[in-house]
mmCIF file of N, CA, C and O in Angstrom:
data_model
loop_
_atom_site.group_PDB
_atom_site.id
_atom_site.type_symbol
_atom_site.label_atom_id
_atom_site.label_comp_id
_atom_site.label_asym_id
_atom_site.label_seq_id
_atom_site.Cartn_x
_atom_site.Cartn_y
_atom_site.Cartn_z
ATOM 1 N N UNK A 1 81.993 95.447 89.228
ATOM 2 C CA UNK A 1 82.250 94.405 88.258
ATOM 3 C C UNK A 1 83.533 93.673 88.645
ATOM 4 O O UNK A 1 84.620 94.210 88.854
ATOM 5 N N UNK A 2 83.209 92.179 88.718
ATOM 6 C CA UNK A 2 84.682 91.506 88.760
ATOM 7 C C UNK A 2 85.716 91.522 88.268
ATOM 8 O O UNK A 2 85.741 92.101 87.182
ATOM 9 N N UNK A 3 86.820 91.030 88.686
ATOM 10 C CA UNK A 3 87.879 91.436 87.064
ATOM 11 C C UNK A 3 88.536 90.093 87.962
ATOM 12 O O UNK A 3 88.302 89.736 89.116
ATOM 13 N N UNK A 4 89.720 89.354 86.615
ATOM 14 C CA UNK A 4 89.923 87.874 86.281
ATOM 15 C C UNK A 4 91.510 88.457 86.311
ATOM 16 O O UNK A 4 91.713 89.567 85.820
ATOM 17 N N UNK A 5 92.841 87.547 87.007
ATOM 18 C CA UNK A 5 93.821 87.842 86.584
ATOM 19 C C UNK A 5 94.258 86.548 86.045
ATOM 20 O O UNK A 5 93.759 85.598 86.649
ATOM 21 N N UNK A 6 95.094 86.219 85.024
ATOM 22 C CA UNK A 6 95.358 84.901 85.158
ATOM 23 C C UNK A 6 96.781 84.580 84.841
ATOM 24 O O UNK A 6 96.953 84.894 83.663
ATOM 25 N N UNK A 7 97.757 84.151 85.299
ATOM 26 C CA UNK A 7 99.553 83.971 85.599
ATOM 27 C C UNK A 7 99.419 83.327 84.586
ATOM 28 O O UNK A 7 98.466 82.568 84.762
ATOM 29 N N UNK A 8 99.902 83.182 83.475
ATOM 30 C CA UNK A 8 100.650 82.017 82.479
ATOM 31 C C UNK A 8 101.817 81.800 82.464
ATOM 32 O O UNK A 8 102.638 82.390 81.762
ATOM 33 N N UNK A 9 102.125 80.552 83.570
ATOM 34 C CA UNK A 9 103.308 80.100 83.977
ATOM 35 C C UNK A 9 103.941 79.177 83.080
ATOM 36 O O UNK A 9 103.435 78.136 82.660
ATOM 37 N N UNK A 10 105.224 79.681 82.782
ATOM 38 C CA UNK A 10 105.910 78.631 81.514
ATOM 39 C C UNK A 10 106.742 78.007 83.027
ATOM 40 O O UNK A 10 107.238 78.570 84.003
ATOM 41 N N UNK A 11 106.535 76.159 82.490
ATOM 42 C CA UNK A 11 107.144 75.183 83.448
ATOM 43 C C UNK A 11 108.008 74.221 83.146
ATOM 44 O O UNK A 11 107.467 73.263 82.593
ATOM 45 N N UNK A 12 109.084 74.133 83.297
ATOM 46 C CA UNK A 12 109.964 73.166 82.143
ATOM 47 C C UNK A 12 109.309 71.752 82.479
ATOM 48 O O UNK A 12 108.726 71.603 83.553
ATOM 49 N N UNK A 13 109.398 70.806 81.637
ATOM 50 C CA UNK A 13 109.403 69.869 81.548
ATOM 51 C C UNK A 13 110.046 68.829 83.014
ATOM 52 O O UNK A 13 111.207 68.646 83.381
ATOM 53 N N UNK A 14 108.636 68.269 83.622
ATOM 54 C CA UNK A 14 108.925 67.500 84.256
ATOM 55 C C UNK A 14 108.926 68.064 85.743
ATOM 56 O O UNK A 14 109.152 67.385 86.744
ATOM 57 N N UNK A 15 108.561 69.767 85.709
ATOM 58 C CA UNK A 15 108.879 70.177 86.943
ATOM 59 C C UNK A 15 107.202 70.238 87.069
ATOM 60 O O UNK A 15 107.179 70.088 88.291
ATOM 61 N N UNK A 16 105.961 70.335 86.748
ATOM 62 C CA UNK A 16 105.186 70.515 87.123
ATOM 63 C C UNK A 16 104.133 69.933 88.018
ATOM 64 O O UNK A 16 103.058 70.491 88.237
ATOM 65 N N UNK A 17 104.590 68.502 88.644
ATOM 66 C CA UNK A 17 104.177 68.077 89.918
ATOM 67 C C UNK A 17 104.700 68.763 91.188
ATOM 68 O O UNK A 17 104.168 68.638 92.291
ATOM 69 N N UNK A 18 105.851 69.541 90.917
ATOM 70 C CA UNK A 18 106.588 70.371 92.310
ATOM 71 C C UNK A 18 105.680 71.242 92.230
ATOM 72 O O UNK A 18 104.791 71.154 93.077
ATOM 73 N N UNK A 19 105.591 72.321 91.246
ATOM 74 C CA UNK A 19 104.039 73.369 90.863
ATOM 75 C C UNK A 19 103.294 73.163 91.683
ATOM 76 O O UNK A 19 103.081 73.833 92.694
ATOM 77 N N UNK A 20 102.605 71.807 91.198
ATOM 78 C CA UNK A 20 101.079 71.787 91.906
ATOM 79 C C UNK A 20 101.332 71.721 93.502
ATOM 80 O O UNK A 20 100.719 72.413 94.315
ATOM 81 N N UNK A 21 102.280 70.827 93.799
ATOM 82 C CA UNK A 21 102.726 70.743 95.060
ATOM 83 C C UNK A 21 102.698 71.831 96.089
ATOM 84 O O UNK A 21 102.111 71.751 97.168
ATOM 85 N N UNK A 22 103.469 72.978 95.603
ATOM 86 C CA UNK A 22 103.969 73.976 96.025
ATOM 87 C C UNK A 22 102.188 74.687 96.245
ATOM 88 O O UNK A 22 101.899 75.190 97.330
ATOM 89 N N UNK A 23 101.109 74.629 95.059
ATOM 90 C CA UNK A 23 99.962 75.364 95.650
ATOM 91 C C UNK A 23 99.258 74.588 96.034
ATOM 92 O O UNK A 23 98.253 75.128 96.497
ATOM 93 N N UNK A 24 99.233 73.331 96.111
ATOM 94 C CA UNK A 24 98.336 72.343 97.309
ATOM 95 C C UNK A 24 98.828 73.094 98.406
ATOM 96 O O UNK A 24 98.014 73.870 98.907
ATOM 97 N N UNK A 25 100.187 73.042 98.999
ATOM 98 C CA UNK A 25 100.423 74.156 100.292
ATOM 99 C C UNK A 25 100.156 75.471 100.651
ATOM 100 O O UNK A 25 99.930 76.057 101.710
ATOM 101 N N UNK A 26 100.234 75.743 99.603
ATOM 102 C CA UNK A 26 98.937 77.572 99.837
ATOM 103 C C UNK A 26 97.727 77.884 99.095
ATOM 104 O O UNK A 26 97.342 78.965 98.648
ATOM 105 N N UNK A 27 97.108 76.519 99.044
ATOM 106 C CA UNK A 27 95.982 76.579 98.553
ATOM 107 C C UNK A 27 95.204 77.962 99.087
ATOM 108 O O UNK A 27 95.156 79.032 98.479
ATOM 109 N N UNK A 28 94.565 77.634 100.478
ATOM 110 C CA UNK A 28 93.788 78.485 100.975
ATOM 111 C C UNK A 28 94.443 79.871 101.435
ATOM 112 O O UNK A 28 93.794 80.821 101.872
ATOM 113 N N UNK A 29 95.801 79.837 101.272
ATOM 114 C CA UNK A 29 96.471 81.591 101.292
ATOM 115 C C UNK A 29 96.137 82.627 101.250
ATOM 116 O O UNK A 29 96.670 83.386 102.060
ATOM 117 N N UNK A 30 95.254 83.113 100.447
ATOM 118 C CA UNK A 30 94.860 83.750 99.666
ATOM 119 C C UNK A 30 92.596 83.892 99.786
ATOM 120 O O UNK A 30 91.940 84.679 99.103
ATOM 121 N N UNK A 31 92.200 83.230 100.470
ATOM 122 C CA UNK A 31 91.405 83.242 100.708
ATOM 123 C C UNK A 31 90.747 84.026 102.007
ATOM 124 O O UNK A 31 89.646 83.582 102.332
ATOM 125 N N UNK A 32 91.013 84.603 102.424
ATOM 126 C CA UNK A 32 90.755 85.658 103.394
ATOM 127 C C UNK A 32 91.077 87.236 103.238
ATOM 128 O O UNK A 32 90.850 88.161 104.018
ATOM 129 N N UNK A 33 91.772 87.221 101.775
ATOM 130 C CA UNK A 33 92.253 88.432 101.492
ATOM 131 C C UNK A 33 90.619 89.444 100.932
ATOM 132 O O UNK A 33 89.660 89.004 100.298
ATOM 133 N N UNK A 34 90.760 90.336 101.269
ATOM 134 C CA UNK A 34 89.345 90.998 100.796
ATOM 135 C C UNK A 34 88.993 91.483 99.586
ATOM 136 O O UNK A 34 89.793 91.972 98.788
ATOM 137 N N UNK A 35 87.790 91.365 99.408
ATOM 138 C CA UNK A 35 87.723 91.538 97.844
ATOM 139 C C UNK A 35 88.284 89.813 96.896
ATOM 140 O O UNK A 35 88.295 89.845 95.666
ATOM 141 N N UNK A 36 88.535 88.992 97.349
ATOM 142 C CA UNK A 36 88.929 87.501 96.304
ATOM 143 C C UNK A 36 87.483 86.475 96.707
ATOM 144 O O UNK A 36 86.774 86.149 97.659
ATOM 145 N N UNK A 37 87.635 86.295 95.437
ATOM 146 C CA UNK A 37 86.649 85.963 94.764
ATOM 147 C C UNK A 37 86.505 84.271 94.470
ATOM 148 O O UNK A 37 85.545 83.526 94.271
ATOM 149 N N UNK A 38 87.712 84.119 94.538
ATOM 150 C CA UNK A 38 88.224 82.803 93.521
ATOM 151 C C UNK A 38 89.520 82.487 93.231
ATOM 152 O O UNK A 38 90.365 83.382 93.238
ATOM 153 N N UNK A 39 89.814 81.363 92.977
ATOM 154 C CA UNK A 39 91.091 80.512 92.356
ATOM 155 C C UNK A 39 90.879 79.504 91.977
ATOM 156 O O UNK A 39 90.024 78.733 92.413
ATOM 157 N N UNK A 40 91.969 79.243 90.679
ATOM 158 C CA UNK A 40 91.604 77.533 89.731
ATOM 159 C C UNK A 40 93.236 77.717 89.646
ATOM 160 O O UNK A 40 93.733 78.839 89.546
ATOM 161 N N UNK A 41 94.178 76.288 89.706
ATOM 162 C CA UNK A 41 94.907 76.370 89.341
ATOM 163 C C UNK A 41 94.411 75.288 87.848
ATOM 164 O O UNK A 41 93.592 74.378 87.974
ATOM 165 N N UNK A 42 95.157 75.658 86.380
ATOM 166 C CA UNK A 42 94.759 74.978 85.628
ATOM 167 C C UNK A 42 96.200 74.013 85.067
ATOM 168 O O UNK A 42 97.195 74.678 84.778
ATOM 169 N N UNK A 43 96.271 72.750 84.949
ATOM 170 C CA UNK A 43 96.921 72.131 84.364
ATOM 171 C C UNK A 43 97.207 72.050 82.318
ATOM 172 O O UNK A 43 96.272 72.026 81.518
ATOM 173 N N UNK A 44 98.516 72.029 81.976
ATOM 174 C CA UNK A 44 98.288 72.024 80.768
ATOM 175 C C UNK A 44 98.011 71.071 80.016
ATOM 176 O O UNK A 44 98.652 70.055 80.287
ATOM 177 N N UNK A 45 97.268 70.978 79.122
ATOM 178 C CA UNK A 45 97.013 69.432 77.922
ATOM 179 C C UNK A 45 96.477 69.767 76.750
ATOM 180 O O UNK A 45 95.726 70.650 76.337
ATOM 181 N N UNK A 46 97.121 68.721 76.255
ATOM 182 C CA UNK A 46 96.921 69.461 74.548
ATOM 183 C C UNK A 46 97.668 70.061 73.997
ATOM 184 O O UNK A 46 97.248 70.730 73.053
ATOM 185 N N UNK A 47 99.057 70.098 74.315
ATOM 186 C CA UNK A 47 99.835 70.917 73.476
ATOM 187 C C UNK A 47 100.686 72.290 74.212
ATOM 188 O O UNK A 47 101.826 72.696 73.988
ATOM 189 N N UNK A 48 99.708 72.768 75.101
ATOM 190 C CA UNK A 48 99.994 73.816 75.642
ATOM 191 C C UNK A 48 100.836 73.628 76.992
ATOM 192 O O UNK A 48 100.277 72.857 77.772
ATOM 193 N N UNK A 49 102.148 74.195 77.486
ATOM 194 C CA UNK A 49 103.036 73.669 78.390
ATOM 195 C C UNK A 49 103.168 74.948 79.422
ATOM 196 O O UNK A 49 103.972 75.335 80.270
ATOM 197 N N UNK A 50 102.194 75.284 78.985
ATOM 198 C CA UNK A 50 101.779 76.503 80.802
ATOM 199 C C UNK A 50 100.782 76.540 81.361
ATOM 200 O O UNK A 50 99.648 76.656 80.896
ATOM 201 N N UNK A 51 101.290 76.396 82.958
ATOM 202 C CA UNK A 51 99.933 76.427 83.519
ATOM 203 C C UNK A 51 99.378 77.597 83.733
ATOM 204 O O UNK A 51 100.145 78.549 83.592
ATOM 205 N N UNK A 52 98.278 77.842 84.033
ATOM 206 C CA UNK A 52 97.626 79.305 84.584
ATOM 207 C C UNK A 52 96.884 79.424 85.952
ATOM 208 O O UNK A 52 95.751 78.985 86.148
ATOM 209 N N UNK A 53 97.287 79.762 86.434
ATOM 210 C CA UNK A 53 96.737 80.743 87.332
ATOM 211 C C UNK A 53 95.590 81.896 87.634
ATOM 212 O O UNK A 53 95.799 83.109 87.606
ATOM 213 N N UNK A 54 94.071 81.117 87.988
ATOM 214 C CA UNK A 54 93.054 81.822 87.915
ATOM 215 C C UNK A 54 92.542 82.515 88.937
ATOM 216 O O UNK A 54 91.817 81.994 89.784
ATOM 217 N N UNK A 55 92.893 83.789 88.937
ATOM 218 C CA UNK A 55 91.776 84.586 90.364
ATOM 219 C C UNK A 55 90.833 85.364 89.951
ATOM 220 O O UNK A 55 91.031 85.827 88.828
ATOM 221 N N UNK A 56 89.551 85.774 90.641
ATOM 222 C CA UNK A 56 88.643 86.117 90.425
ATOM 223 C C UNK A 56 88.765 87.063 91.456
ATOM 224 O O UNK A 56 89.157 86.522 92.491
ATOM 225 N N UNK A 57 88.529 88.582 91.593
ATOM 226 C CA UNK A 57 88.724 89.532 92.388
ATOM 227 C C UNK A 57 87.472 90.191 92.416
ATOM 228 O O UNK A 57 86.774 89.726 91.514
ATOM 229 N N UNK A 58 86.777 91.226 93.169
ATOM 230 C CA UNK A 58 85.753 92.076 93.018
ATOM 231 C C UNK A 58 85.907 93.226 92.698
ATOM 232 O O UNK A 58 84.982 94.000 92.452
ATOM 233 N N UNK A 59 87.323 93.546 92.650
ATOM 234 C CA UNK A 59 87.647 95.014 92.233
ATOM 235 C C UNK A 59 89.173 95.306 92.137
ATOM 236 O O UNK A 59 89.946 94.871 92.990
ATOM 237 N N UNK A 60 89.654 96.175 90.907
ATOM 238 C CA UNK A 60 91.009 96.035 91.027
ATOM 239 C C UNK A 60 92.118 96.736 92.227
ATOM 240 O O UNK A 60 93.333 96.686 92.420
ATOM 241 N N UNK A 61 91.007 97.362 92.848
ATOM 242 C CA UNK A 61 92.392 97.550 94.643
ATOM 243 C C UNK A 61 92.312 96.328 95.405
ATOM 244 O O UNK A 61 93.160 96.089 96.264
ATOM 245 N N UNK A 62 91.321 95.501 95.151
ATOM 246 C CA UNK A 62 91.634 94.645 95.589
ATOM 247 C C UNK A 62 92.726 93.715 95.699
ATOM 248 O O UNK A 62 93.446 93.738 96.697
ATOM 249 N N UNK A 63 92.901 92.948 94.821
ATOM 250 C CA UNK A 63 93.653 92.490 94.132
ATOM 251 C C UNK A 63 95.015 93.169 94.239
ATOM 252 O O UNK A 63 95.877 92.539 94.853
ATOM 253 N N UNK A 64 95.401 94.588 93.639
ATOM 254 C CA UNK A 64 96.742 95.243 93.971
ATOM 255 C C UNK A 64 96.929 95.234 95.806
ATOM 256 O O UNK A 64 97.937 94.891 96.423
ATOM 257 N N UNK A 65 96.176 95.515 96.133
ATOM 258 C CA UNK A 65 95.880 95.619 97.867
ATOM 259 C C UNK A 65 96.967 94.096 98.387
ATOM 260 O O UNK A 65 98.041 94.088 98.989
ATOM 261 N N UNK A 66 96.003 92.772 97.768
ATOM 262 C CA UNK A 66 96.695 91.519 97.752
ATOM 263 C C UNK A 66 98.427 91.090 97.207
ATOM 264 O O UNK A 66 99.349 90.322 97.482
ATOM 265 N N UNK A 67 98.133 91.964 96.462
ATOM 266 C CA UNK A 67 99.868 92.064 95.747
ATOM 267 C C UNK A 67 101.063 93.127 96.349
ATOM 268 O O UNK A 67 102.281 93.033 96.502
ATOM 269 N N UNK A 68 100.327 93.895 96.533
ATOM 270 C CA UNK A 68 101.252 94.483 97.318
ATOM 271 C C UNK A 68 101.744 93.989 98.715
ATOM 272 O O UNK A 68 102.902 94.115 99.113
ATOM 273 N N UNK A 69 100.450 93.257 99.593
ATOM 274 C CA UNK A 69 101.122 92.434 100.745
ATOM 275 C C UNK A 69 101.718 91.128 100.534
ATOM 276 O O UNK A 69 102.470 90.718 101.418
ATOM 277 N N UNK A 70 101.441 90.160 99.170
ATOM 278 C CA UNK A 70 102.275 89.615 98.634
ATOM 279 C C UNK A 70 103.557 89.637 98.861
ATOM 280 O O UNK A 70 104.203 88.825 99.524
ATOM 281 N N UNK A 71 104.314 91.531 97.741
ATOM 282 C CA UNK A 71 105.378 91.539 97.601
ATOM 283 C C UNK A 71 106.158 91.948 98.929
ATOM 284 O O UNK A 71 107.374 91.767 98.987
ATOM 285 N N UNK A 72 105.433 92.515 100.025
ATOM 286 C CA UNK A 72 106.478 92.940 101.401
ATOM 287 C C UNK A 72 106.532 91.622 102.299
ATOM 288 O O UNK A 72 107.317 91.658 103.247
ATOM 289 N N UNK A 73 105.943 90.709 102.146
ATOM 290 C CA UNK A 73 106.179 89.736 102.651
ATOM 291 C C UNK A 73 106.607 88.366 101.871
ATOM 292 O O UNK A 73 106.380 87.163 101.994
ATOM 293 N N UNK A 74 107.388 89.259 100.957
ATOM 294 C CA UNK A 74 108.729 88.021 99.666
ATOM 295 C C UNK A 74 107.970 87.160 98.587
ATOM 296 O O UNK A 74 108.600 86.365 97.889
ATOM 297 N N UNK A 75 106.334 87.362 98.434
ATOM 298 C CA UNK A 75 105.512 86.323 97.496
ATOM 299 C C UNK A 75 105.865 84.836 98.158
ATOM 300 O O UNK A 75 106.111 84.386 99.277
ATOM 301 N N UNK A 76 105.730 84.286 96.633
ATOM 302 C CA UNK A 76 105.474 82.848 96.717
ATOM 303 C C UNK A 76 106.821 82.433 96.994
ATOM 304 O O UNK A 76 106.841 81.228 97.246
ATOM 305 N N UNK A 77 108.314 83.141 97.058
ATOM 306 C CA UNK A 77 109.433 81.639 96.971
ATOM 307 C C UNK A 77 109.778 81.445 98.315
ATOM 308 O O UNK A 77 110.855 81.005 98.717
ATOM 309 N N UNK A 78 108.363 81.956 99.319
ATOM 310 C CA UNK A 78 109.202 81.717 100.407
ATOM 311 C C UNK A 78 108.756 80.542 100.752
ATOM 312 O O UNK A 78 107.532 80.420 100.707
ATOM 313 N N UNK A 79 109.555 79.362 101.184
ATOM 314 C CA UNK A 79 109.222 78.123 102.010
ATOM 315 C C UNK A 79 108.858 77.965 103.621
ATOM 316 O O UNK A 79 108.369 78.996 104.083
ATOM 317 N N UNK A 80 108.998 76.892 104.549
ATOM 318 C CA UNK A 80 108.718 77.230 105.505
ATOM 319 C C UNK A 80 109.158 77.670 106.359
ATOM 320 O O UNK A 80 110.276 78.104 106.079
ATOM 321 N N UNK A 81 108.830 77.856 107.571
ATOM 322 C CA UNK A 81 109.828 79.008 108.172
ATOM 323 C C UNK A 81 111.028 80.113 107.763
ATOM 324 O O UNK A 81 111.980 80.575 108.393
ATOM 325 N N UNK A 82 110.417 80.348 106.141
ATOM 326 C CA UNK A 82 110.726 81.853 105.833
ATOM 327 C C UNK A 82 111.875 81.462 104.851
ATOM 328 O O UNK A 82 112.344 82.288 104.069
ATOM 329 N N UNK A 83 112.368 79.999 104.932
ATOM 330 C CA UNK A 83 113.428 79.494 103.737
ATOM 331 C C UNK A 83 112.597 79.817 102.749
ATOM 332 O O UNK A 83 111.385 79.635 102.631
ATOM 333 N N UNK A 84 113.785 80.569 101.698
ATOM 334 C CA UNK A 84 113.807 80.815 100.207
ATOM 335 C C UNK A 84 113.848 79.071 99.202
ATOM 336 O O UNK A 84 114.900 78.436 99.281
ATOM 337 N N UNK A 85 112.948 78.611 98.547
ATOM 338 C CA UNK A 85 112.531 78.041 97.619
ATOM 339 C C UNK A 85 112.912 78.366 96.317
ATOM 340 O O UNK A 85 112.328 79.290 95.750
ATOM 341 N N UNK A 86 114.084 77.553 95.576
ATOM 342 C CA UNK A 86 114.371 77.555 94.091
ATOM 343 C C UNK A 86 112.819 77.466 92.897
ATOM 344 O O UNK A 86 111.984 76.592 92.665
ATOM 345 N N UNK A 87 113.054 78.856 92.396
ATOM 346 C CA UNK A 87 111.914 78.720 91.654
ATOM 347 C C UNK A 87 111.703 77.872 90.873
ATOM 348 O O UNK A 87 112.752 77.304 90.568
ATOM 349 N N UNK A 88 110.200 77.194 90.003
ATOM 350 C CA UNK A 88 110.031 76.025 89.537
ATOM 351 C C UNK A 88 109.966 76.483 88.330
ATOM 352 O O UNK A 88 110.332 75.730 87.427
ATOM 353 N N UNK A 89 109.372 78.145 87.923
ATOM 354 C CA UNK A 89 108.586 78.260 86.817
ATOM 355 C C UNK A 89 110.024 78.819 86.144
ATOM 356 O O UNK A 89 110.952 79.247 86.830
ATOM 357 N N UNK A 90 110.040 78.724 84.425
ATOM 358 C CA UNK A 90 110.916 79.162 84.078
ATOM 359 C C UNK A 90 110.290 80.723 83.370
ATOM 360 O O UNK A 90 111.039 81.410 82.676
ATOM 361 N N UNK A 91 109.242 81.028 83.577
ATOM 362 C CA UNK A 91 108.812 82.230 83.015
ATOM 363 C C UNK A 91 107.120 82.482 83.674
ATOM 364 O O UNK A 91 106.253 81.650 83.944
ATOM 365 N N UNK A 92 107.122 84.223 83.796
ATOM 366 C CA UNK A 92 105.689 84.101 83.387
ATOM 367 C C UNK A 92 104.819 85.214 83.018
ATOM 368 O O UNK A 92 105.314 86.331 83.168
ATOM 369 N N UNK A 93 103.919 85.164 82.677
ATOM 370 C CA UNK A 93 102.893 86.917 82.228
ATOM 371 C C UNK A 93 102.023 86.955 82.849
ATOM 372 O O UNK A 93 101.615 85.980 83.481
ATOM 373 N N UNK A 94 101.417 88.228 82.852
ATOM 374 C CA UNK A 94 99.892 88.133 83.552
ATOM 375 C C UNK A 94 98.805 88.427 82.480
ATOM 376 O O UNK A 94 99.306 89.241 81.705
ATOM 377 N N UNK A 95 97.830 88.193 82.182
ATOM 378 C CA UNK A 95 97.059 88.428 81.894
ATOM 379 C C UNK A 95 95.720 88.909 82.421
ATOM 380 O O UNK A 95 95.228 88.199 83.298
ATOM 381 N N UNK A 96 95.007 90.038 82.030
ATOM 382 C CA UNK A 96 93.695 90.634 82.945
ATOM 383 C C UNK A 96 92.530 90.950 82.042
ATOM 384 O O UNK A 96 92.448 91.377 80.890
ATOM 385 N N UNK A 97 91.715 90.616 82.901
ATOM 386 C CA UNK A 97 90.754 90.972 82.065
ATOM 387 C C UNK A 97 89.416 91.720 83.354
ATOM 388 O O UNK A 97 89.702 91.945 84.529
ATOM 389 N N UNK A 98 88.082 91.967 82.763
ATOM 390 C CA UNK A 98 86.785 92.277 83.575
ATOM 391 C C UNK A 98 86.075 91.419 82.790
ATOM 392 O O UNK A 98 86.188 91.213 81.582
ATOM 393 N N UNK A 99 84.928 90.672 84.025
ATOM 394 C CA UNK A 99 84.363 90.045 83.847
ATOM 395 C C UNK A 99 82.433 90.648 83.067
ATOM 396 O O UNK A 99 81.480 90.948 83.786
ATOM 397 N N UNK A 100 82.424 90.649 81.772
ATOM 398 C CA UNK A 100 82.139 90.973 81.536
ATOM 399 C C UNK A 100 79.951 90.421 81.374
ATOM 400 O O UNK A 100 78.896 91.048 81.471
ATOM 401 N N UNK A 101 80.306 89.103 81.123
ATOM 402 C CA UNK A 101 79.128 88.245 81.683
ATOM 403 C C UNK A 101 79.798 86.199 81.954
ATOM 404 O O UNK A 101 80.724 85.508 81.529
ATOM 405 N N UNK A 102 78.866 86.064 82.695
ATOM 406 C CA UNK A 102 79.031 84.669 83.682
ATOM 407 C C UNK A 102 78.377 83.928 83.870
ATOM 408 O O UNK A 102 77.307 84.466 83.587
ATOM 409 N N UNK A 103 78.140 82.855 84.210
ATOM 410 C CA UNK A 103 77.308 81.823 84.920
ATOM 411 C C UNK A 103 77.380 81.030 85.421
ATOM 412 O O UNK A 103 78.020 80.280 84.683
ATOM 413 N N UNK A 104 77.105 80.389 86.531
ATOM 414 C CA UNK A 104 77.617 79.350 87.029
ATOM 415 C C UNK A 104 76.265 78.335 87.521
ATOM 416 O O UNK A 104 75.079 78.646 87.630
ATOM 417 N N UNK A 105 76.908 77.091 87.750
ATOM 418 C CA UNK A 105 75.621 76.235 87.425
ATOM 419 C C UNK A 105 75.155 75.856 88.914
ATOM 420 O O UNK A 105 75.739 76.102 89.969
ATOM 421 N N UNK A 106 74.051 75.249 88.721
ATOM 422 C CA UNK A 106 73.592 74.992 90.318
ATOM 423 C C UNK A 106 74.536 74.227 91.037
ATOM 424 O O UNK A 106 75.299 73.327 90.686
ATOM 425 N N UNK A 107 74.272 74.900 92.351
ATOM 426 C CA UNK A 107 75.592 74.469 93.134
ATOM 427 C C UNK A 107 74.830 73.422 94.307
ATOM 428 O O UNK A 107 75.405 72.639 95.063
ATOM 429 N N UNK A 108 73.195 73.713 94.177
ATOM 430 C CA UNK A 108 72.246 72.549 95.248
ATOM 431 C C UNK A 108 72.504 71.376 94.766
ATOM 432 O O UNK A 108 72.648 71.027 93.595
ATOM 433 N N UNK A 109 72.565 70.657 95.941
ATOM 434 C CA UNK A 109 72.535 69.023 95.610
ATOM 435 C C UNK A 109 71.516 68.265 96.483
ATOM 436 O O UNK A 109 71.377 67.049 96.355
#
């Protein structure tokens, strides 16, 4: 069974085009890791001033497997050639869940 993590990133005001910025550049990062499933980054509207962070995993070693090589290789503040990046987000949580039922719509065109 899948399981869903999702970051609820608190972003101050005005910083959240650097955000998106920052994962347009590691979009595909994270896509070769085994066991991932998926990613959405979601924008906020309506009231709500955090973004989230959607992965879709196949199993939870997965995922820790991914985080743990994450954290020995410094996560996200590293920039390029290994420069440290002032963080954007001013906070954040995780949230988890298992995917319990789904659907997704035709993907033929």
């Amino acid at each position: 069974m899948s399981i869903v993590k999702i970051n609820a990133i608190s972003v101050p005001e005005g910083a959240g085009p650097e955000l998106e910025k920052r994962f347009v550049a590691r979009q595909h990062a994270v896509d070769s890791a085994i066991g991932f499933e998926g990613f959405q980054l979601l924008r906020p509207v309506a009231g709500e001033d955090r973004y989230f962070v959607v992965t879709q995993w196949a199993d939870e070693a997965s995922y820790n497997a991914w985080r743990d090589a994450e954290k020995a290789q410094g996560g996200h503040g590293q920039g390029a050639h290994g420069s440290e990046k002032k963080p954007v987000a001013s906070g954040a949580s995780l949230l988890e869940f298992e995917v319990v039922l789904g659907s997704a719509g035709n993907t033929a065109e």
